[in-house]
Coordinates of C-alpha atoms in Angstrom, one line a residue:
M1 CA 62.4 -23.2 36.6
A2 CA 58.9 -21.9 36.0
S3 CA 57.2 -22.6 32.7
K4 CA 56.6 -19.9 30.1
A5 CA 53.2 -18.1 30.1
P6 CA 50.6 -20.2 28.3
T7 CA 49.5 -19.5 24.8
A8 CA 46.0 -20.3 23.6
L9 CA 46.5 -23.1 21.1
D10 CA 43.5 -22.2 19.1
S11 CA 45.1 -18.9 18.3
L12 CA 47.9 -20.7 16.4
T13 CA 48.0 -23.2 13.6
A14 CA 50.7 -24.9 11.5
V15 CA 48.1 -26.1 9.0
Q16 CA 48.1 -24.4 5.6
W17 CA 44.9 -23.9 3.6
A18 CA 45.0 -23.0 -0.1
W19 CA 42.7 -22.8 -3.1
R20 CA 43.5 -23.9 -6.7
A21 CA 43.8 -21.2 -9.3
D22 CA 44.2 -22.0 -13.0
D23 CA 47.8 -22.9 -12.8
K24 CA 48.9 -22.9 -9.1
W25 CA 47.8 -23.1 -5.5
I26 CA 47.2 -19.8 -3.7
L27 CA 47.5 -19.6 0.1
Y28 CA 44.9 -18.0 2.2
D29 CA 46.2 -15.1 4.3
A30 CA 47.2 -15.8 8.0
D31 CA 43.9 -14.6 9.5
K32 CA 41.7 -16.4 7.1
N33 CA 43.9 -19.5 7.4
L34 CA 43.4 -19.7 11.1
E35 CA 39.7 -19.0 10.8
L36 CA 39.3 -21.9 8.3
E37 CA 41.1 -24.3 10.6
N38 CA 39.1 -23.4 13.7
E39 CA 35.8 -23.5 11.7
Y40 CA 36.8 -26.8 10.3
H41 CA 37.2 -28.3 13.7
A42 CA 34.0 -26.7 14.9
G43 CA 32.1 -28.6 12.2
T44 CA 31.1 -25.5 10.2
K45 CA 30.0 -26.4 6.7
R46 CA 30.2 -23.0 4.9
V47 CA 33.0 -20.5 5.8
K48 CA 32.8 -17.0 4.3
I49 CA 35.9 -15.9 2.5
D50 CA 34.6 -12.5 1.2
K51 CA 31.4 -11.0 -0.1
E52 CA 31.5 -13.1 -3.2
R53 CA 33.0 -16.4 -2.1
F54 CA 32.8 -19.1 0.5
V55 CA 34.4 -22.5 1.2
D56 CA 32.1 -25.5 1.1
L57 CA 33.2 -28.1 3.7
S58 CA 30.0 -30.2 3.5
L59 CA 31.4 -32.7 1.0
S60 CA 33.2 -35.9 1.7
Q61 CA 36.7 -36.4 0.2
K62 CA 35.3 -39.2 -1.9
V63 CA 32.8 -36.9 -3.5
I64 CA 35.4 -34.1 -4.0
I65 CA 37.8 -36.4 -5.8
K66 CA 35.0 -37.9 -7.9
N67 CA 33.6 -34.6 -9.0
W68 CA 36.7 -32.4 -9.1
F69 CA 39.9 -33.4 -10.7
C70 CA 43.2 -31.5 -11.2
L71 CA 46.7 -32.9 -11.9
D72 CA 48.1 -31.8 -8.6
C73 CA 45.1 -32.4 -6.4
D74 CA 46.0 -34.7 -3.5
E75 CA 43.4 -37.1 -2.3
A76 CA 44.8 -37.0 1.3
T77 CA 44.6 -33.2 1.5
S78 CA 41.5 -32.3 -0.6
I79 CA 39.1 -30.8 2.0
G80 CA 36.4 -28.8 0.2
L81 CA 35.5 -26.5 -2.7
Q82 CA 35.6 -22.7 -2.9
R83 CA 32.3 -21.5 -4.5
R84 CA 30.7 -18.2 -5.5
Y85 CA 27.5 -17.1 -3.8
D86 CA 25.9 -16.0 -7.1
D87 CA 26.8 -19.3 -8.9
E88 CA 27.7 -22.2 -6.8
T89 CA 28.6 -24.3 -9.9
K90 CA 31.7 -22.1 -10.2
R91 CA 34.1 -23.7 -7.9
R92 CA 37.8 -24.2 -7.1
A93 CA 39.5 -27.0 -5.2
V94 CA 40.6 -26.3 -1.6
Q95 CA 43.3 -28.2 0.2
R96 CA 44.3 -28.5 3.9
V97 CA 47.9 -29.5 4.5
A98 CA 49.0 -30.4 8.0
P99 CA 52.6 -31.2 8.8
N100 CA 53.1 -34.4 10.8
F101 CA 55.9 -33.4 13.1
F102 CA 54.3 -35.4 16.0
K103 CA 54.1 -38.6 13.9
G104 CA 55.0 -41.6 16.0
C105 CA 54.9 -39.7 19.3
I106 CA 52.6 -41.0 22.0
F107 CA 51.3 -38.3 24.4
V108 CA 49.6 -38.5 27.8
I109 CA 47.7 -35.5 29.0
F110 CA 47.3 -34.4 32.7
L111 CA 45.4 -31.1 32.7
T112 CA 42.6 -29.9 34.8
D113 CA 40.3 -28.2 32.3
D114 CA 38.2 -30.4 30.1
D115 CA 38.1 -27.9 27.2
E116 CA 41.9 -27.5 27.3
I117 CA 42.2 -31.3 27.3
S118 CA 40.0 -31.5 24.2
L119 CA 42.0 -28.8 22.5
V120 CA 45.4 -30.4 23.2
E121 CA 44.1 -33.8 22.0
R122 CA 42.9 -32.2 18.8
V123 CA 46.2 -30.4 18.2
V124 CA 48.3 -33.5 18.9
E125 CA 46.3 -35.6 16.5
T126 CA 46.2 -33.0 13.8
Y127 CA 50.0 -33.1 13.6
G128 CA 50.2 -36.9 13.6
G129 CA 50.6 -37.7 17.3
S130 CA 48.4 -40.1 19.4
I131 CA 46.9 -39.8 22.8
R132 CA 47.0 -42.6 25.5
P133 CA 45.2 -42.6 28.9
S134 CA 48.2 -43.6 31.0
V135 CA 52.0 -43.6 31.0
T136 CA 53.9 -46.5 29.6
K137 CA 57.5 -47.0 28.4
R138 CA 56.3 -46.0 24.9
T139 CA 55.1 -42.6 26.2
K140 CA 57.1 -39.9 24.4
Y141 CA 55.7 -36.8 26.1
V142 CA 53.4 -35.8 29.0
I143 CA 51.5 -32.5 28.8
A144 CA 50.6 -31.3 32.2
N145 CA 50.1 -28.5 34.7
Q146 CA 51.0 -28.4 38.4
E147 CA 47.3 -28.4 39.4
S148 CA 46.9 -31.9 37.9
Y149 CA 49.5 -33.5 40.1
S150 CA 47.2 -34.3 43.0
T151 CA 44.9 -36.5 40.9
N152 CA 47.7 -38.0 38.8
Q153 CA 50.5 -38.4 41.3
V154 CA 51.4 -42.1 40.6
E155 CA 51.3 -41.6 36.8
W156 CA 53.3 -38.3 37.0
D157 CA 56.0 -39.9 39.2
K158 CA 56.1 -42.9 36.8
A159 CA 56.8 -40.6 33.9
A160 CA 59.5 -38.7 35.9
G161 CA 61.0 -42.0 36.9
Q162 CA 61.5 -43.1 33.3
D163 CA 62.7 -39.6 32.2
T164 CA 59.7 -38.9 30.1
P165 CA 59.5 -35.1 29.5
I166 CA 56.6 -33.5 31.4
L167 CA 55.9 -30.3 29.5
S168 CA 53.5 -27.4 29.4
T169 CA 51.2 -26.6 26.5
E170 CA 53.5 -23.8 25.6
W171 CA 55.9 -26.4 24.2
I172 CA 53.2 -27.6 21.8
A173 CA 52.6 -23.9 20.8
E174 CA 56.3 -23.5 20.0
C175 CA 56.2 -26.6 17.8
M176 CA 53.3 -25.1 16.0
R177 CA 55.1 -21.8 15.5
Q178 CA 58.2 -23.5 14.1
K179 CA 56.2 -26.2 12.3
K180 CA 58.5 -28.9 13.5
L181 CA 59.2 -31.0 16.5
V182 CA 61.1 -28.7 18.9
D183 CA 63.6 -30.3 21.4
P184 CA 62.1 -29.7 24.9
D185 CA 64.2 -27.8 27.3
A186 CA 63.8 -26.5 30.9
D187 CA 61.8 -23.5 29.9
W188 CA 58.8 -25.8 29.0
E189 CA 59.3 -28.4 31.8
V190 CA 56.6 -28.6 34.5
E191 CA 57.8 -29.4 37.9
K192 CA 55.6 -31.2 40.5
P193 CA 54.5 -29.0 43.4
S194 CA 56.7 -28.9 46.4
E195 CA 55.9 -31.2 49.3
D196 CA 54.7 -28.3 51.4
S197 CA 52.1 -27.2 48.8
A198 CA 51.1 -30.6 47.4
P199 CA 47.9 -32.1 48.8
A200 CA 47.6 -35.7 50.0
P201 CA 48.2 -38.3 47.2
A202 CA 45.0 -39.4 45.4
P203 CA 44.5 -42.5 43.4
A204 CA 46.1 -42.4 40.0
A205 CA 43.7 -41.3 37.2
A206 CA 44.4 -40.3 33.7
S207 CA 42.8 -37.0 32.9
S208 CA 42.2 -37.7 29.2
S209 CA 41.2 -40.6 26.9
S210 CA 41.2 -40.7 23.2
G211 CA 39.5 -44.0 22.6
G212 CA 40.5 -46.4 19.8
G213 CA 43.2 -49.0 19.9
V214 CA 46.7 -48.7 21.3
K215 CA 50.1 -50.2 20.6
R216 CA 51.2 -53.0 22.9
K217 CA 54.2 -52.7 25.1
A218 CA 57.4 -54.6 24.4
P219 CA 58.1 -57.6 26.7
M220 CA 60.4 -56.8 29.7
D221 CA 63.5 -58.7 30.7
D222 CA 64.8 -59.2 34.2
D223 CA 66.3 -55.7 34.2
G224 CA 63.1 -54.1 33.3
D225 CA 64.3 -53.3 29.8
A226 CA 62.6 -54.2 26.6
A227 CA 63.5 -57.7 25.7
A228 CA 64.2 -58.9 22.2
D229 CA 61.4 -60.8 20.7
K230 CA 62.8 -64.3 20.4
T231 CA 59.6 -66.0 19.2
S232 CA 59.7 -68.0 16.0
V233 CA 56.1 -67.2 15.1
I234 CA 56.1 -65.0 11.9
A235 CA 53.2 -63.2 10.5
P236 CA 52.5 -64.1 6.8
P237 CA 53.6 -61.4 4.4
P238 CA 50.9 -59.6 2.3
A239 CA 50.3 -60.9 -1.1
K240 CA 52.4 -59.1 -3.7
K241 CA 53.5 -59.7 -7.3
A242 CA 55.8 -62.7 -7.7
K243 CA 56.7 -65.6 -9.8
T244 CA 57.6 -67.7 -6.8
T245 CA 55.3 -69.2 -4.3
S246 CA 54.5 -68.5 0.6
A247 CA 53.6 -69.9 3.2
A248 CA 50.9 -69.3 5.4
A249 CA 51.0 -72.9 6.4
S250 CA 48.2 -74.1 8.7
A251 CA 47.6 -77.3 10.7
S252 CA 44.5 -79.2 9.8
A253 CA 41.5 -78.7 12.0
P254 CA 38.8 -81.3 12.7
P255 CA 35.6 -80.9 10.6
N256 CA 33.1 -78.3 11.8
S257 CA 35.5 -76.9 14.4
T258 CA 34.9 -73.3 13.3
L259 CA 33.9 -70.9 16.1
K260 CA 32.7 -73.5 18.6
P261 CA 32.8 -72.7 22.3
K262 CA 35.9 -73.8 24.2
T263 CA 38.2 -73.6 21.1
S264 CA 41.5 -71.8 20.8
W265 CA 43.1 -70.1 17.9
M266 CA 46.8 -69.3 17.8
G267 CA 48.6 -66.7 15.6
V268 CA 50.2 -63.3 15.4
C269 CA 49.1 -59.6 15.7
A270 CA 51.4 -57.4 13.6
Y271 CA 51.3 -53.6 13.9
D272 CA 52.0 -51.5 10.8
S273 CA 53.6 -48.4 12.4
Q274 CA 56.8 -50.0 13.8
G275 CA 56.6 -53.6 12.6
D276 CA 55.9 -55.0 16.0
K277 CA 54.7 -58.6 16.0
Y278 CA 53.1 -60.3 19.0
P279 CA 52.0 -64.0 19.2
F280 CA 48.7 -64.5 20.9
T281 CA 46.1 -67.2 21.5
L282 CA 42.4 -66.4 21.1
N283 CA 40.3 -68.4 23.5
L284 CA 36.7 -68.6 22.3
D285 CA 34.8 -69.4 25.5
V286 CA 31.2 -68.5 24.7
V287 CA 29.2 -68.7 21.4
S288 CA 25.6 -67.8 21.8
G289 CA 23.7 -67.0 18.6
N290 CA 25.7 -64.3 16.9
D291 CA 27.5 -63.2 20.1
I292 CA 30.9 -64.4 21.1
S293 CA 33.2 -63.7 24.0
G294 CA 36.4 -65.0 25.6
T295 CA 40.0 -64.2 26.5
I296 CA 43.3 -63.5 24.7
D297 CA 46.7 -64.7 26.0
W298 CA 49.8 -62.7 25.1
P299 CA 52.8 -65.1 25.9
T300 CA 55.6 -62.7 25.0
L301 CA 54.0 -59.8 27.0
N302 CA 54.8 -61.4 30.3
G303 CA 51.8 -63.7 30.0
A304 CA 49.2 -60.9 29.9
K305 CA 45.6 -61.9 29.5
T306 CA 42.7 -59.8 28.3
K307 CA 38.9 -60.2 27.7
F308 CA 37.1 -59.7 24.4
K309 CA 33.5 -59.8 23.2
G310 CA 31.9 -59.3 19.8
T311 CA 29.7 -60.8 17.0
V312 CA 29.9 -63.1 14.0
F313 CA 27.7 -62.9 11.0
G314 CA 28.4 -65.5 8.3
N315 CA 32.1 -65.5 7.9
L316 CA 32.6 -62.0 9.2
L317 CA 34.0 -61.6 12.7
N318 CA 34.0 -58.4 14.8
F319 CA 35.2 -58.1 18.4
K320 CA 36.6 -55.7 20.9
E321 CA 39.4 -56.3 23.4
Y322 CA 38.0 -54.3 26.3
E323 CA 39.4 -55.4 29.7
I324 CA 42.8 -56.4 31.1
I325 CA 42.7 -59.5 33.4
T326 CA 46.5 -59.6 34.1
G327 CA 49.4 -57.5 32.8
E328 CA 48.2 -53.9 33.1
D329 CA 51.8 -52.8 32.6
D330 CA 52.2 -54.9 29.5
V331 CA 49.1 -54.3 27.3
E332 CA 46.5 -51.5 26.8
V333 CA 42.9 -51.6 25.8
P334 CA 40.6 -51.1 24.0
N335 CA 41.5 -52.6 20.6
T336 CA 39.0 -53.4 17.8
Y337 CA 39.4 -56.4 15.5
Q338 CA 37.7 -57.3 12.2
G339 CA 38.3 -60.7 10.5
T340 CA 37.1 -63.2 8.0
V341 CA 36.8 -66.9 8.8
D342 CA 38.0 -69.3 6.1
F343 CA 35.0 -71.5 5.9
M344 CA 36.6 -73.7 3.2
T345 CA 38.8 -75.3 5.8
G346 CA 37.3 -73.8 9.0
E347 CA 40.8 -73.5 10.4
T348 CA 42.0 -69.9 9.9
I349 CA 40.8 -66.4 10.7
S350 CA 42.6 -63.3 9.4
G351 CA 41.8 -59.6 9.4
K352 CA 42.7 -56.1 10.7
V353 CA 43.1 -54.5 14.1
N354 CA 42.4 -50.8 14.9
E355 CA 41.8 -50.0 11.3
F356 CA 42.1 -46.4 10.2
T357 CA 44.1 -45.4 13.4
D358 CA 47.8 -44.8 14.0
Q359 CA 47.9 -48.2 15.7
A360 CA 46.5 -50.2 12.7
G361 CA 47.7 -53.7 11.9
K362 CA 46.9 -57.2 10.8
W363 CA 46.2 -60.4 12.6
S364 CA 45.9 -64.0 11.7
V365 CA 45.1 -67.1 13.8
T366 CA 44.9 -70.9 13.2
Y367 CA 42.7 -73.4 14.9
V368 CA 44.5 -75.2 17.7
E369 CA 43.4 -78.8 18.3
K370 CA 43.7 -79.6 22.0
D371 CA 44.3 -83.1 23.3
E372 CA 42.9 -84.4 26.6
A373 CA 46.1 -83.5 28.4
D374 CA 45.6 -79.9 27.6
D375 CA 41.9 -80.0 28.7
D376 CA 43.0 -81.5 32.0
A377 CA 45.6 -78.9 32.5
M378 CA 43.0 -76.2 31.9
D379 CA 40.6 -77.8 34.3
T380 CA 43.1 -77.9 37.1
G381 CA 44.3 -74.4 36.5
A382 CA 47.8 -75.5 35.3
P383 CA 49.5 -73.2 32.8
E384 CA 48.4 -73.9 29.2
R385 CA 51.0 -75.2 26.8
L386 CA 50.7 -72.8 23.9
I387 CA 52.0 -75.1 21.2
A388 CA 50.4 -78.3 22.4
G389 CA 48.2 -79.8 19.7
V390 CA 49.8 -77.9 16.9
I391 CA 53.3 -79.4 16.4
K392 CA 53.0 -83.2 16.3
P393 CA 54.9 -86.1 14.7
N394 CA 53.8 -86.8 11.2
Q395 CA 51.7 -83.6 11.1
K396 CA 51.4 -82.3 7.5
Y397 CA 51.3 -78.6 6.5
T398 CA 50.3 -77.2 3.2
G399 CA 50.5 -73.7 1.8
V400 CA 51.8 -71.4 -0.9
V401 CA 54.8 -69.0 -0.9
I402 CA 54.2 -65.3 -1.6
Q403 CA 57.3 -63.3 -2.2
E404 CA 56.9 -59.6 -1.3
H405 CA 57.9 -57.0 -4.0
P406 CA 57.7 -53.3 -3.1
F407 CA 56.5 -51.2 -6.0
E408 CA 55.7 -47.6 -6.8
I409 CA 52.9 -46.8 -9.2
T410 CA 52.7 -43.5 -11.1
I411 CA 49.6 -42.4 -12.9
E412 CA 51.1 -40.3 -15.7
S413 CA 47.9 -39.3 -17.6
R414 CA 44.2 -39.4 -17.3
T415 CA 41.6 -38.8 -20.1
G416 CA 38.1 -39.2 -18.8
N417 CA 38.0 -42.6 -17.1
K418 CA 41.1 -43.8 -19.0
I419 CA 44.5 -43.8 -17.2
E420 CA 48.1 -44.7 -18.2
G421 CA 51.3 -44.8 -16.2
T422 CA 54.3 -46.8 -15.0
I423 CA 55.2 -49.2 -12.2
F424 CA 58.7 -49.2 -10.7
W425 CA 59.8 -52.5 -9.1
K426 CA 62.7 -51.8 -6.8
Q427 CA 63.8 -55.3 -6.1
L428 CA 63.3 -56.5 -9.7
K429 CA 65.2 -53.4 -10.9
C430 CA 62.8 -52.7 -13.7
S431 CA 59.9 -50.4 -14.7
T432 CA 56.7 -51.5 -16.6
K433 CA 54.0 -49.7 -18.4
F434 CA 50.3 -50.0 -17.6
R435 CA 46.9 -48.8 -18.9
G436 CA 43.6 -49.0 -17.3
S437 CA 40.2 -47.5 -16.6
I438 CA 37.9 -46.4 -13.8
D439 CA 34.4 -47.8 -13.6
P440 CA 32.2 -44.8 -12.9
D441 CA 29.5 -47.0 -11.2
T442 CA 31.6 -49.1 -8.9
E443 CA 34.6 -46.6 -8.8
E444 CA 36.8 -49.7 -9.2
L445 CA 40.2 -49.3 -10.9
S446 CA 41.2 -51.9 -13.5
I447 CA 44.8 -52.0 -14.7
E448 CA 46.8 -54.1 -17.3
E449 CA 50.5 -54.1 -16.9
Y450 CA 51.6 -54.9 -20.4
Q451 CA 55.1 -53.8 -21.4
I452 CA 58.7 -53.5 -20.0
A453 CA 59.7 -49.8 -19.9
K454 CA 63.2 -50.2 -18.4
L455 CA 65.2 -53.2 -17.3
A456 CA 68.6 -53.0 -15.6
A457 CA 71.3 -55.3 -16.8
D458 CA 71.0 -57.3 -13.5
G459 CA 67.3 -56.9 -13.3
M460 CA 64.6 -59.5 -13.4
E461 CA 61.8 -59.5 -16.0
P462 CA 58.4 -59.9 -14.4
E463 CA 55.5 -62.0 -15.9
L464 CA 53.5 -60.0 -18.4
P465 CA 50.8 -59.2 -19.0
M466 CA 49.5 -58.9 -15.4
N467 CA 46.1 -57.5 -14.5
Y468 CA 45.0 -55.7 -11.3
K469 CA 41.8 -54.5 -9.7
A470 CA 41.8 -52.0 -6.9
A471 CA 39.5 -49.5 -5.1
V472 CA 40.2 -46.5 -2.9
S473 CA 40.3 -47.4 0.8
A474 CA 37.8 -46.0 3.2
D475 CA 40.3 -43.5 4.5
L476 CA 41.0 -42.3 0.9
E477 CA 44.7 -42.7 1.4
H478 CA 45.4 -46.1 -0.2
L479 CA 44.6 -48.3 -3.1
E480 CA 43.6 -51.8 -2.1
G481 CA 43.0 -54.7 -4.4
S482 CA 44.2 -57.9 -6.0
W483 CA 46.3 -59.1 -8.9
G484 CA 46.7 -62.0 -11.2
S485 CA 46.8 -63.1 -14.8
D486 CA 43.2 -64.5 -14.4
I487 CA 41.7 -61.1 -13.7
S488 CA 39.9 -59.7 -16.7
K489 CA 41.6 -56.9 -18.7
P490 CA 40.3 -53.3 -18.4
E491 CA 37.8 -52.3 -21.1

C-alpha cells in the first residue's frame, strides 16, 4: 500500500506556548504558536508578537528563574519573557510545553534529503524520542522513504527482519496532530522498492547521526533473544536518607596504584532510563601526562570490546568511548564518561555517563590487582579472567550500607529567599516539615527538616533534625546535593 502524501513537519507543532497573566496562563493563537516554535528552533532571540510586544528568548532558564518568580512557573518549561517595546522592564513569563509522546522510543532515520533528516531529528527529540545511527533490537521505529533503500539496504532489511515498523514522515505528522503516540498502520508503512526497480545493493550506511551516547544492547542467548542478566555484580545505590548503613565494598589496592599504565578497573555501568546494568572492565593501557587511553571489556554483552581516550586533571577523569573493536551488534558508540578518583585510597573511580542525555547513567569501578598468572595470560593472548585478583582467600572488604528511601519534597511557600514546605517519605509512611533559605550569591539551597507532620500507625519516625544542601542541576530539572546532621543549619 502506498504511503500517504507527505506533510511538511515544520507546518505542524504539538508544542504549546503561553504567557503568564496576573492570575492564569494564556495560550498564544495557533499561528503565533507555530511561529514561536519555528523561530525558537531557528535561534531567533526576539520574536514579534504585535506592535507593542515581543518575546525575549535570549535568556537562559537559570536567569529566567532567578529574576522572575511565580507560584506556577515551571523551571523545566520556562523559556523566555514577553516584553513591551516601549518599556522592556514590563515583562511576563513565557512557557513552552512539549508533550513527550516519543519518550523511550529509539528512532533510526533513512531519508535522502539532509534538511528533512535534520527536521525529523529535531521533531523526534522535541517530543522525547532519541535518534540512533543504525538499527538494533532496541530500535522502535525507522523513518524512511523508498529512495533511501539503495544506500541502506542491509539496515532496512535488518529492521524488516525483526518486525521494526518502517514508516513515512506522515506518521510523525499524525502523532503531532493528535499529540500522542499513534499506533502505526499500513497507511504509513514504507515498502522497499520492487526488485525490478531497485538498484544494485550498496554498502549499508546510516543516513543520520545524532551524536551523544547510546544505550547498550541486552546480551543474546543461543536463540538470539535477549538473555537475562545473571551477573551478581550490583551497582551501589545512591546515597539517601537512612538510619541504617551500604555497601559499596571495595578490595584494597596497592599503594600508588591509581591511574598507572597497564592497570585494570572493574565495575558496573547503570543506565537511568530503564535500569539496565552492565559489568565492565576498564583497561588503562596508556598514561602520558594528562592523556589516557585504553580499552573496555563488556563480558555480559557477548564479550564486546571498545576503545576509549581522554584526560585526567587532579582527581577528575573525562574520557570518550569512541570505537568498537569487537561486538558491533552488541554495543554502540560514542559514549562520554566523567568521573572522580578517590585519592584517599586510590582504588575507586565513580561518576556519570552521557550526562544530560536520554541515555544518562552512573558508573563505578574498583582497582583490580592482577597476579602474575593474569599477566602471563594477557601476554599469550589467552582470555582474561575477569574476577582474578579480586576474590581471594582471607581478602577483607570494608564499606558502609546506605538504604534508599524515595521521597517527594513540596515547596509550599516562598518569601524572598526563605522557603518552607513538607517532605513525604513513602517507605517510612510519614511526612515532615522543613524550612530553609536560598543563598543569592551561590544559589545554593539550605534546608532543615525539623518536625514530624504526619506519621502512620505503622510508620517509621526518621531522625530529626536533618539538614540538607542542594543546588539546581545544570539541566535545570533536578536538585542535587547532600544531607546529614553535620551540615550547618540554614540561616
